[in-house]
Amino acid sequence: MTARGGVGPARGTRSSVNGPLRRHPTPWRRVLLPGIAAIAAYLAAVAVTPPAPHGRTLYDGLLPQPPYRWVRPPGGRAADNEQPKPYTTFLPLAAGGSVPAEFATDDLQATLTLPANVVEPRSGETRARVTLTPLDPDTLAPPPSGRRFDGNAYRMDAVYDASGAPVTLRGPVTVVLRYAAHATTILRLDRSGGKAAWVRLATTVYTGSQEDLAHSDTLGVFVTSSP
């Protein structure tokens, strides 16, 4: 046998007492078309699927999730629970507004995505300070009737760094929270009525990565919940 790329008899031919037999190569369409069809099917699926957080459209669900880190662990988890940590960083501000950015806690249990120019610029301010803080949701307000919390609450704040004033948003931001078991809805804490209460946000669920995604026109405190 001749190595691929070497000199020798053409692949698919053999000698005969009457001379060389004619090659009958596999038609290229038979080889390429199944692969092209598979690629086209995947691209079509991506086109109609909402973007998964952290770019997990292709790999969603292939890796086991690490143990959930609780602020206040449920029974049976106190011994091996690892406390979640807050996360703080800075968002640069340009003349037209903020740059596009995504921030996540070290354990990826909470992610905040800010589109370009969503934070309004302010005179004398060159950056905003962004903080993601894990909280025990039971200390904030009871869950809505018929629902339960399925993870930590996370306070997502952004303030102008020089003045400390809350930033002004020009549009919605994206909140992604990892849940502990099987949450279907993200709740946002509402204090506008003088009493703290949770309101539901339209939520997309990614079961493979155990994450919920929602858009919010304000920052604040968010938590995942299940029936």
CSV table of C-alpha atoms in Angstrom, one decimal:
chain,number,residue,atom,x,y,z
A,1,MET,CA,0.0,0.0,0.0
A,2,THR,CA,1.3,3.5,-0.9
A,3,ALA,CA,1.1,6.2,1.8
A,4,ARG,CA,-1.4,9.0,1.2
A,5,GLY,CA,0.2,11.6,-1.1
A,6,GLY,CA,2.9,9.1,-2.3
A,7,VAL,CA,3.5,7.8,-5.8
A,8,GLY,CA,1.9,4.5,-6.8
A,9,PRO,CA,-1.2,3.0,-8.3
A,10,ALA,CA,-4.3,5.2,-8.1
A,11,ARG,CA,-6.6,4.4,-5.2
A,12,GLY,CA,-9.5,2.3,-6.4
A,13,THR,CA,-7.6,0.6,-9.3
A,14,ARG,CA,-6.0,-2.9,-9.5
A,15,SER,CA,-4.1,-4.8,-12.2
A,16,SER,CA,-5.6,-7.4,-14.4
A,17,VAL,CA,-4.2,-9.8,-17.0
A,18,ASN,CA,-6.2,-7.8,-19.5
A,19,GLY,CA,-4.9,-4.4,-18.4
A,20,PRO,CA,-5.9,-2.0,-15.6
A,21,LEU,CA,-9.5,-1.9,-14.5
A,22,ARG,CA,-11.4,1.4,-14.8
A,23,ARG,CA,-11.7,3.4,-11.5
A,24,HIS,CA,-15.2,3.8,-10.1
A,25,PRO,CA,-14.7,6.6,-7.6
A,26,THR,CA,-17.4,7.5,-5.0
A,27,PRO,CA,-19.4,10.4,-6.4
A,28,TRP,CA,-18.4,13.6,-4.5
A,29,ARG,CA,-22.0,14.4,-3.9
A,30,ARG,CA,-22.5,11.2,-1.9
A,31,VAL,CA,-19.6,12.2,0.4
A,32,LEU,CA,-20.2,16.0,0.7
A,33,LEU,CA,-24.0,16.4,0.7
A,34,PRO,CA,-24.7,14.6,4.1
A,35,GLY,CA,-22.1,16.8,5.8
A,36,ILE,CA,-23.4,20.0,4.2
A,37,ALA,CA,-27.0,19.0,5.2
A,38,ALA,CA,-25.9,18.5,8.8
A,39,ILE,CA,-24.1,21.9,8.9
A,40,ALA,CA,-27.2,23.6,7.4
A,41,ALA,CA,-29.5,21.9,10.0
A,42,TYR,CA,-27.3,23.2,12.9
A,43,LEU,CA,-27.1,26.7,11.5
A,44,ALA,CA,-30.9,26.7,11.1
A,45,ALA,CA,-31.3,25.7,14.7
A,46,VAL,CA,-28.9,28.4,15.9
A,47,ALA,CA,-30.8,31.0,13.8
A,48,VAL,CA,-34.1,30.3,15.6
A,49,THR,CA,-32.7,29.7,19.1
A,50,PRO,CA,-32.2,32.6,21.6
A,51,PRO,CA,-28.5,33.2,22.3
A,52,ALA,CA,-27.5,31.1,25.2
A,53,PRO,CA,-25.6,32.8,28.0
A,54,HIS,CA,-21.8,32.5,28.0
A,55,GLY,CA,-22.0,31.3,24.4
A,56,ARG,CA,-23.4,27.8,25.2
A,57,THR,CA,-25.6,27.3,22.2
A,58,LEU,CA,-23.4,24.4,21.0
A,59,TYR,CA,-22.2,23.0,24.3
A,60,ASP,CA,-25.2,23.6,26.5
A,61,GLY,CA,-25.6,20.7,28.8
A,62,LEU,CA,-22.5,18.7,28.0
A,63,LEU,CA,-20.7,19.4,31.3
A,64,PRO,CA,-22.0,18.7,34.8
A,65,GLN,CA,-22.6,21.8,36.9
A,66,PRO,CA,-20.6,22.3,40.1
A,67,PRO,CA,-22.5,22.3,43.4
A,68,TYR,CA,-24.6,25.4,44.0
A,69,ARG,CA,-23.1,28.0,46.4
A,70,TRP,CA,-25.7,29.1,48.9
A,71,VAL,CA,-25.8,32.2,51.0
A,72,ARG,CA,-27.9,30.2,53.4
A,73,PRO,CA,-27.6,26.5,52.5
A,74,PRO,CA,-30.6,24.2,52.8
A,75,GLY,CA,-30.6,21.2,55.1
A,76,GLY,CA,-27.9,18.7,54.2
A,77,ARG,CA,-25.7,21.2,52.4
A,78,ALA,CA,-24.3,23.2,55.4
A,79,ALA,CA,-21.3,21.0,55.8
A,80,ASP,CA,-20.0,21.1,52.2
A,81,ASN,CA,-21.4,24.5,51.1
A,82,GLU,CA,-19.0,27.1,49.8
A,83,GLN,CA,-20.1,30.7,50.4
A,84,PRO,CA,-20.6,32.8,47.2
A,85,LYS,CA,-18.6,36.0,46.9
A,86,PRO,CA,-19.6,39.5,45.7
A,87,TYR,CA,-18.1,40.8,42.6
A,88,THR,CA,-17.1,44.4,41.8
A,89,THR,CA,-15.6,45.9,38.7
A,90,PHE,CA,-15.7,49.1,36.6
A,91,LEU,CA,-17.5,49.9,33.4
A,92,PRO,CA,-15.8,52.6,31.1
A,93,LEU,CA,-17.9,55.5,30.0
A,94,ALA,CA,-17.3,57.1,26.6
A,95,ALA,CA,-18.8,60.3,25.1
A,96,GLY,CA,-21.8,58.4,23.8
A,97,GLY,CA,-22.3,56.2,26.8
A,98,SER,CA,-21.1,52.9,28.2
A,99,VAL,CA,-19.1,50.3,26.3
A,100,PRO,CA,-20.8,46.9,25.8
A,101,ALA,CA,-19.8,44.6,28.6
A,102,GLU,CA,-20.7,41.4,30.5
A,103,PHE,CA,-19.9,40.9,34.2
A,104,ALA,CA,-20.2,37.7,36.2
A,105,THR,CA,-19.5,36.4,39.6
A,106,ASP,CA,-16.5,34.1,39.9
A,107,ASP,CA,-18.7,31.1,40.2
A,108,LEU,CA,-20.9,32.2,37.2
A,109,GLN,CA,-24.0,32.0,39.3
A,110,ALA,CA,-24.9,35.6,38.3
A,111,THR,CA,-24.2,37.4,35.1
A,112,LEU,CA,-25.1,41.0,34.0
A,113,THR,CA,-24.9,41.9,30.3
A,114,LEU,CA,-25.0,45.6,29.3
A,115,PRO,CA,-25.4,46.5,25.6
A,116,ALA,CA,-23.5,49.4,24.1
A,117,ASN,CA,-24.4,52.9,25.4
A,118,VAL,CA,-27.1,51.6,27.8
A,119,VAL,CA,-25.6,53.7,30.6
A,120,GLU,CA,-26.0,57.4,30.0
A,121,PRO,CA,-22.8,59.4,30.1
A,122,ARG,CA,-22.5,62.1,32.8
A,123,SER,CA,-20.2,65.1,33.0
A,124,GLY,CA,-17.1,64.5,35.1
A,125,GLU,CA,-17.7,60.7,35.1
A,126,THR,CA,-15.3,58.4,33.3
A,127,ARG,CA,-16.5,55.0,34.6
A,128,ALA,CA,-19.3,53.3,36.5
A,129,ARG,CA,-18.8,50.9,39.4
A,130,VAL,CA,-20.7,47.6,39.0
A,131,THR,CA,-21.4,45.3,41.9
A,132,LEU,CA,-23.1,41.9,42.0
A,133,THR,CA,-23.9,40.8,45.6
A,134,PRO,CA,-25.4,37.5,46.7
A,135,LEU,CA,-28.2,37.7,49.2
A,136,ASP,CA,-30.6,35.4,51.1
A,137,PRO,CA,-34.0,36.0,49.4
A,138,ASP,CA,-36.0,35.0,52.4
A,139,THR,CA,-34.7,38.0,54.3
A,140,LEU,CA,-36.1,40.4,51.6
A,141,ALA,CA,-39.7,39.5,50.9
A,142,PRO,CA,-41.8,36.3,50.7
A,143,PRO,CA,-42.0,34.6,47.3
A,144,PRO,CA,-45.2,35.0,45.2
A,145,SER,CA,-48.1,32.7,46.0
A,146,GLY,CA,-47.5,29.2,44.6
A,147,ARG,CA,-43.7,29.7,44.1
A,148,ARG,CA,-40.5,29.1,45.9
A,149,PHE,CA,-37.0,30.5,45.6
A,150,ASP,CA,-34.5,28.2,43.8
A,151,GLY,CA,-31.2,29.9,44.6
A,152,ASN,CA,-29.7,33.1,46.0
A,153,ALA,CA,-30.9,36.5,45.3
A,154,TYR,CA,-28.4,38.9,43.6
A,155,ARG,CA,-28.3,42.6,44.0
A,156,MET,CA,-27.0,44.1,40.8
A,157,ASP,CA,-25.9,47.7,41.2
A,158,ALA,CA,-24.2,50.3,39.0
A,159,VAL,CA,-23.2,53.8,40.2
A,160,TYR,CA,-21.2,56.6,38.7
A,161,ASP,CA,-17.8,56.1,40.3
A,162,ALA,CA,-17.0,59.8,41.1
A,163,SER,CA,-20.4,60.8,42.6
A,164,GLY,CA,-21.8,57.5,43.7
A,165,ALA,CA,-25.1,58.3,42.1
A,166,PRO,CA,-27.1,55.4,40.5
A,167,VAL,CA,-26.5,55.2,36.8
A,168,THR,CA,-29.2,56.2,34.4
A,169,LEU,CA,-30.2,53.4,32.0
A,170,ARG,CA,-31.3,54.1,28.4
A,171,GLY,CA,-32.7,50.6,27.8
A,172,PRO,CA,-33.0,47.1,29.2
A,173,VAL,CA,-30.1,45.0,30.5
A,174,THR,CA,-29.8,41.2,30.5
A,175,VAL,CA,-29.8,39.2,33.8
A,176,VAL,CA,-28.7,35.5,33.9
A,177,LEU,CA,-29.0,33.5,37.1
A,178,ARG,CA,-27.9,29.9,37.6
A,179,TYR,CA,-30.6,28.0,39.6
A,180,ALA,CA,-30.1,25.2,42.1
A,181,ALA,CA,-32.7,22.6,40.9
A,182,HIS,CA,-35.3,23.6,38.3
A,183,ALA,CA,-36.3,27.3,38.3
A,184,THR,CA,-38.5,28.6,35.5
A,185,THR,CA,-38.9,32.3,36.3
A,186,ILE,CA,-36.7,35.2,37.4
A,187,LEU,CA,-38.2,37.6,39.9
A,188,ARG,CA,-37.2,41.2,40.6
A,189,LEU,CA,-37.7,42.9,43.9
A,190,ASP,CA,-40.1,45.9,43.6
A,191,ARG,CA,-40.2,48.5,46.4
A,192,SER,CA,-42.2,51.1,44.5
A,193,GLY,CA,-45.4,50.5,46.4
A,194,GLY,CA,-43.9,51.2,49.8
A,195,LYS,CA,-43.8,47.4,50.5
A,196,ALA,CA,-41.2,45.0,49.0
A,197,ALA,CA,-42.7,42.5,46.7
A,198,TRP,CA,-41.4,40.2,43.9
A,199,VAL,CA,-42.5,40.7,40.3
A,200,ARG,CA,-42.1,38.2,37.5
A,201,LEU,CA,-40.0,38.8,34.5
A,202,ALA,CA,-40.4,37.1,31.1
A,203,THR,CA,-37.8,34.3,31.3
A,204,THR,CA,-35.9,32.0,29.0
A,205,VAL,CA,-34.8,28.7,30.6
A,206,TYR,CA,-31.5,26.9,29.7
A,207,THR,CA,-31.9,23.5,31.4
A,208,GLY,CA,-28.5,22.2,30.2
A,209,SER,CA,-26.6,24.9,32.0
A,210,GLN,CA,-29.2,25.4,34.7
A,211,GLU,CA,-29.7,29.1,34.0
A,212,ASP,CA,-32.5,31.5,33.6
A,213,LEU,CA,-32.3,34.6,31.4
A,214,ALA,CA,-34.5,37.7,31.6
A,215,HIS,CA,-34.4,41.3,30.4
A,216,SER,CA,-35.0,44.2,32.8
A,217,ASP,CA,-35.4,47.9,32.3
A,218,THR,CA,-33.9,48.6,35.8
A,219,LEU,CA,-31.2,47.2,37.9
A,220,GLY,CA,-32.0,45.8,41.4
A,221,VAL,CA,-32.4,42.5,43.2
A,222,PHE,CA,-33.2,39.3,41.2
A,223,VAL,CA,-33.8,35.7,42.1
A,224,THR,CA,-34.8,32.5,40.4
A,225,SER,CA,-38.0,30.8,41.4
A,226,SER,CA,-39.9,27.5,40.6
A,227,PRO,CA,-43.5,26.4,41.1
